[in-house]
Short mmCIF file of C-alpha atoms in Angstrom, two decimals:
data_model
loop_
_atom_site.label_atom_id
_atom_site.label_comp_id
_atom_site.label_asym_id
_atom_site.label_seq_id
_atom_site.Cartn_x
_atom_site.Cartn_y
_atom_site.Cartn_z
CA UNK A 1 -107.75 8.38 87.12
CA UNK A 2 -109.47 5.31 87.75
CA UNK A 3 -111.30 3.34 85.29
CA UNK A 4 -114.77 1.60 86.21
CA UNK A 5 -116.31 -1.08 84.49
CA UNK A 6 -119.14 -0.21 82.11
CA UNK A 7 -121.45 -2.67 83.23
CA UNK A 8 -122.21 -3.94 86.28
CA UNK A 9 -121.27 -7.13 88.22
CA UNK A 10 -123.32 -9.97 90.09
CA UNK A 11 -121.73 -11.85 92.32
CA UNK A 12 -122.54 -15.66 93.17
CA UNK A 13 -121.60 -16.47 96.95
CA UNK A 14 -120.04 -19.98 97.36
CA UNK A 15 -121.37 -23.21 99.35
CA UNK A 16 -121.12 -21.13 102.87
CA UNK A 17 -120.26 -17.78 102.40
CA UNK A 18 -121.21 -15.10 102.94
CA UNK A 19 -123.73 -15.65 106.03
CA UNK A 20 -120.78 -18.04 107.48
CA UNK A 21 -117.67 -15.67 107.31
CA UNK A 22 -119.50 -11.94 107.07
CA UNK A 23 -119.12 -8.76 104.98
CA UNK A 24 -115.85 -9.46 104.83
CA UNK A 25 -115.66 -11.59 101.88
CA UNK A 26 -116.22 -10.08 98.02
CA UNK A 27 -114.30 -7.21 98.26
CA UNK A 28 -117.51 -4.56 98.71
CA UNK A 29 -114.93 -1.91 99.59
CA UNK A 30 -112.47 -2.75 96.61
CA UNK A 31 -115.64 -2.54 94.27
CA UNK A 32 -117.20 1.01 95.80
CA UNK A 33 -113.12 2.20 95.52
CA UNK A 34 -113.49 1.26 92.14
CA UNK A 35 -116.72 2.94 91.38
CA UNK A 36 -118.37 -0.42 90.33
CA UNK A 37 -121.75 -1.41 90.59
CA UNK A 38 -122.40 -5.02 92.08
CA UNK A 39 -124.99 -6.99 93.55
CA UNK A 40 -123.90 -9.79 95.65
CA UNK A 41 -127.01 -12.43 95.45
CA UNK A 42 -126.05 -13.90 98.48
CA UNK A 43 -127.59 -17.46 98.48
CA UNK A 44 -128.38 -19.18 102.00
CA UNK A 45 -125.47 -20.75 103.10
CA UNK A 46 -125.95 -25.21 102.61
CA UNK A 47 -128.64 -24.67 100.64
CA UNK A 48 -129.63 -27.30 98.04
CA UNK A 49 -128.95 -27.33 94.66
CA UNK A 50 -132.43 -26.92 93.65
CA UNK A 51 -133.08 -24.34 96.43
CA UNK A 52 -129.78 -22.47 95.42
CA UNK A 53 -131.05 -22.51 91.72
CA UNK A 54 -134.67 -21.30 92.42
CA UNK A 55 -133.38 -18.58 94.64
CA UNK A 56 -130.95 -17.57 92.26
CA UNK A 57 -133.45 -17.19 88.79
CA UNK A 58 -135.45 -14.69 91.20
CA UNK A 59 -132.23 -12.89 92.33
CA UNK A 60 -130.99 -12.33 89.08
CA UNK A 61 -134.59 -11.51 87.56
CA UNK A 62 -135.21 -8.26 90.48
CA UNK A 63 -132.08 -6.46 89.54
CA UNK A 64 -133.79 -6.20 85.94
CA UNK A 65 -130.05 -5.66 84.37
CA UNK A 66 -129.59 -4.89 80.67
CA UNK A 67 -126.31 -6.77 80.71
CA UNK A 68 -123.72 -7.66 83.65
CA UNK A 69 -120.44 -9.55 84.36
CA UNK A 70 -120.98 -12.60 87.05
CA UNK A 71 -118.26 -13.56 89.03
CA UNK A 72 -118.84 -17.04 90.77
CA UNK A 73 -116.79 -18.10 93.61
CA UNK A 74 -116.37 -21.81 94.74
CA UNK A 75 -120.33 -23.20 94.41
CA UNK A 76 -120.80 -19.96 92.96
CA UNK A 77 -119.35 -20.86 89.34
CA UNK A 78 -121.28 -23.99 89.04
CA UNK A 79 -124.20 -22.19 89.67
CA UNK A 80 -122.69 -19.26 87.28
CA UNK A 81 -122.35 -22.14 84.29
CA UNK A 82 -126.36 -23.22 85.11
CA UNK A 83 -127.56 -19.82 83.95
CA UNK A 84 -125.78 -19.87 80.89
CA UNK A 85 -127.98 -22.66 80.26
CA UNK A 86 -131.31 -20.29 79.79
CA UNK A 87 -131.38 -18.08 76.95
CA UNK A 88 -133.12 -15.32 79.29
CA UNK A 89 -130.33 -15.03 81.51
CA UNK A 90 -127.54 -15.46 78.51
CA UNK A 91 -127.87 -12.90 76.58
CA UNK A 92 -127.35 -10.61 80.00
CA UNK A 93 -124.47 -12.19 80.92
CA UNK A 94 -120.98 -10.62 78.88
CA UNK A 95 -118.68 -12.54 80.88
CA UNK A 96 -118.60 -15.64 83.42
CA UNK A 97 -115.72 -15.55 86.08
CA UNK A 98 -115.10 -18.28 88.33
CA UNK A 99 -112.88 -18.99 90.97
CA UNK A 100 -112.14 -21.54 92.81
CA UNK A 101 -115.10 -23.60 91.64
CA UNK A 102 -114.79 -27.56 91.37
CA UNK A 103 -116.04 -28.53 87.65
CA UNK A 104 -113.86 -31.84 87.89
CA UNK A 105 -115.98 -32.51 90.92
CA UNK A 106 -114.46 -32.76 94.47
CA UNK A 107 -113.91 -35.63 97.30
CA UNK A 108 -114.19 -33.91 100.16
CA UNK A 109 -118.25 -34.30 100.63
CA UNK A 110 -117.31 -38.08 101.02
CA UNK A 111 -115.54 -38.02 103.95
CA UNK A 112 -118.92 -35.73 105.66
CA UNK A 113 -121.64 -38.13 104.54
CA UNK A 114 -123.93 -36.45 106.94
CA UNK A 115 -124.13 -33.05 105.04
CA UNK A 116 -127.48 -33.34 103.01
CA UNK A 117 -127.49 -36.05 100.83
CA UNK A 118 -128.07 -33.93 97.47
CA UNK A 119 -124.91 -32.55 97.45
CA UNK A 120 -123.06 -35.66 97.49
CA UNK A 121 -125.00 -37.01 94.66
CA UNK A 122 -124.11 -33.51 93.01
CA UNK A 123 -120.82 -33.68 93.54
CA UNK A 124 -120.66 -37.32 92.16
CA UNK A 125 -122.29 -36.27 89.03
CA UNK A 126 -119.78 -33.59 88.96
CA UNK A 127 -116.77 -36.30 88.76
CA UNK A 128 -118.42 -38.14 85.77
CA UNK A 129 -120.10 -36.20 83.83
CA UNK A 130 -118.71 -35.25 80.45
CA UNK A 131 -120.37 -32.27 79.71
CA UNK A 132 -119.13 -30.69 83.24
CA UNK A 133 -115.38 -31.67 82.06
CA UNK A 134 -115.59 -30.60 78.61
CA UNK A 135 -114.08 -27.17 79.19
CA UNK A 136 -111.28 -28.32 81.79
CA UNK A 137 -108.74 -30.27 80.24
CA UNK A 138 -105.57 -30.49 82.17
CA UNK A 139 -103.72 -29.39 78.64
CA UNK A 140 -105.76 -26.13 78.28
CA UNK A 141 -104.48 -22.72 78.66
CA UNK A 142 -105.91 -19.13 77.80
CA UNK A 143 -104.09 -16.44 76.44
CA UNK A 144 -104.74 -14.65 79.39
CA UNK A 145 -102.11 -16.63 81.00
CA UNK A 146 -99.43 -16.18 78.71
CA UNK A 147 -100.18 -12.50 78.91
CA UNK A 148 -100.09 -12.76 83.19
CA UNK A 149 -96.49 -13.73 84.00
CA UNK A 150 -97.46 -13.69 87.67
CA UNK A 151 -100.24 -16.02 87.25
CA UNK A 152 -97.73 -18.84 85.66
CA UNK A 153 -95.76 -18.60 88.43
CA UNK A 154 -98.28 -18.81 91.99
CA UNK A 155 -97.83 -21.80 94.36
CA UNK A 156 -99.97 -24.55 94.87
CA UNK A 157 -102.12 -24.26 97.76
CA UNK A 158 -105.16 -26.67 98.45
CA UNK A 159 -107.03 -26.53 102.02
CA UNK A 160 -107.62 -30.18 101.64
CA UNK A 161 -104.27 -31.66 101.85
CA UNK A 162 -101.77 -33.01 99.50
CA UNK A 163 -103.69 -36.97 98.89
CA UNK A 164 -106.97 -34.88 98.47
CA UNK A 165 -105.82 -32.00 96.38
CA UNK A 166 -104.00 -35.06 93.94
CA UNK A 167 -106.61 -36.71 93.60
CA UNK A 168 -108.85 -33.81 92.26
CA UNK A 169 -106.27 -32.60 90.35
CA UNK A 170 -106.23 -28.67 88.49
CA UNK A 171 -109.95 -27.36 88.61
CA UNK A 172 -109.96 -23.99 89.99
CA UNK A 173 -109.65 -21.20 86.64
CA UNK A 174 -111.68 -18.39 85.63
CA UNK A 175 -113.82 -18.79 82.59
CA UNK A 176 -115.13 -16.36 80.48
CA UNK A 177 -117.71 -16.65 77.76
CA UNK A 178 -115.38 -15.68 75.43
CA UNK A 179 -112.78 -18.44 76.32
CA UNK A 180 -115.88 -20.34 76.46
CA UNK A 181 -116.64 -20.07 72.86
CA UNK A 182 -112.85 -20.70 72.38
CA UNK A 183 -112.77 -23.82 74.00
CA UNK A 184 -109.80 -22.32 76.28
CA UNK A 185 -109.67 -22.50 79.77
CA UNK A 186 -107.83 -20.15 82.47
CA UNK A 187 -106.61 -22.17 85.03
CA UNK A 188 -105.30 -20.80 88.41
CA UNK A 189 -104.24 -23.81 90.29
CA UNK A 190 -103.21 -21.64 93.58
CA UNK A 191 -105.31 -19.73 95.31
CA UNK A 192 -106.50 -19.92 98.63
CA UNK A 193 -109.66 -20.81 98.76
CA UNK A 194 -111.04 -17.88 101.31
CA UNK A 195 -108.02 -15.18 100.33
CA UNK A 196 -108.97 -15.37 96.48
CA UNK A 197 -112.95 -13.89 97.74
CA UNK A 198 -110.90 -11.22 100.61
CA UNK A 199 -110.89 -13.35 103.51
CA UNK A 200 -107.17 -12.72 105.23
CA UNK A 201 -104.66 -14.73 104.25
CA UNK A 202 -103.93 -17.87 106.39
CA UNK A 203 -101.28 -18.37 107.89
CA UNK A 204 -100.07 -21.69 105.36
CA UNK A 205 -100.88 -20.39 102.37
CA UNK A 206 -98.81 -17.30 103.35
CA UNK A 207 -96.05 -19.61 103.93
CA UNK A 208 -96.55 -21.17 100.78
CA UNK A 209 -96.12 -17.53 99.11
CA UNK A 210 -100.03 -17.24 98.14
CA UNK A 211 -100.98 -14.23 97.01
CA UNK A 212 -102.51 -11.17 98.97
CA UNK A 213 -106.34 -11.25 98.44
CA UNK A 214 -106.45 -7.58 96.54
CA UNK A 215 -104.08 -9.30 93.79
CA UNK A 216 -107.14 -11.58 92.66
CA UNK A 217 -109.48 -8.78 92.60
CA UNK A 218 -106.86 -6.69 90.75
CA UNK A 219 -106.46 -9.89 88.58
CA UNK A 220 -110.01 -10.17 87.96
CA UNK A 221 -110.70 -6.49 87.40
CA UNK A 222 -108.00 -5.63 84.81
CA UNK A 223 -109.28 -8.63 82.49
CA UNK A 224 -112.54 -7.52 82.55
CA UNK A 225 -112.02 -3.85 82.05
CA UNK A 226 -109.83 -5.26 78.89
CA UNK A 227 -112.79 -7.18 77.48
CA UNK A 228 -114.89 -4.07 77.61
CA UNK A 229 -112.25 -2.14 76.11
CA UNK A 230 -112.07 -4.49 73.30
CA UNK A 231 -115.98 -4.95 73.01
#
């Protein structure tokens, strides 16, 4: 018998995805197998940060939700973090999931200095701004990983390459608002960047030993449905 969540879940689309990659990505069918309700908001894809912030208040604000779990991929979890900032949207949101998402900051806008110019001031802010680092210490663990013996245990995979990924060091995690008011972090230092939303595996991460997509849905659903449980 399966078990479905008891509140719905929002999903914030990364920098690109999902107008880039298609219907692919966010694992609709694993969520209507599951009998969940989700929204995917589904921001344009190099959008702004102000334009991806305005577009998301309305999103959230139709679905009129009583309470909901967002799950943030890449972009996505950055933008998941700002609406823990309003008290409206706060007290709707039971838990924050992110994957993937760059809170240290990231290089790699750098090295494409013709993107739009916003983003590579974002991004810089990102690398030196306290508050964004506060919850991602290097040292910081959640119980959740203790608890996960396969999630000790994945390979390192970055898409950027080996100086890059260095140089950024461990910022992909999930975070929940109950780690949050721990001051723990859940770190998952592995995934492929596209496989951990259900984009097929490439071909070198596969090599590497990542993980099939479905286990970081699976991951992401059995911690939730444990939260409710212990709500």
């Amino acid at each position: 018998m399966t078990v479905k969540l008891l509140n719905p879940v929002v999903l914030i689309n990364g920098l690109i995805f999902p107008q880039v990659l298609g219907s692919a990505v966010y694992y609709p069918h694993k969520f209507l197998s599951q009998h969940c309700e989700f929204h995917l908001l589904n921001l344009p894809a190099w959008a702004t940060q102000k334009e991806r912030l305005t577009l998301l208040a309305e999103l959230f604000q139709k679905l009129e939700l009583k309470e909901c779990h967002v799950i943030g991929h890449s972009q996505g979890g950055l933008d998941g973090r700002w609406l823990l900032e309003s008290p409206e949207y706060r007290k709707k949101i039971l838990t924050l999931t992110s994957i993937n998402s760059p809170f240290r900051g990231t290089p790699v806008l750098r090295y494409f200095p013709w993107l739009k110019q916003n983003w590579s001031h974002f991004y810089e802010l990102q690398e030196t701004s306290w508050k964004s680092q506060e919850h991602t210490p290097h040292f910081c663990v959640n119980s959740f990983m203790h608890s996960t013996d396969d999630l000790k245990h994945l390979p390192l995979f970055r898409l950027v390459g080996h100086r890059l990924a260095k140089y950024v060091g461990r910022n992909d995690g999930f975070l929940s608002l109950e780690s949050m008011r721990l001051g723990e972090e859940i770190l998952l230092s592995d995934a492929d960047h596209l496989a951990s939303i259900g984009w097929p595996l490439n071909l070198g991460a596969h090599l590497l030993g990542a993980k099939h997509p479905h286990y970081f849905f699976d991951a992401i659903l059995k911690q939730l449905k444990e939260w409710e449980a212990k709500r």
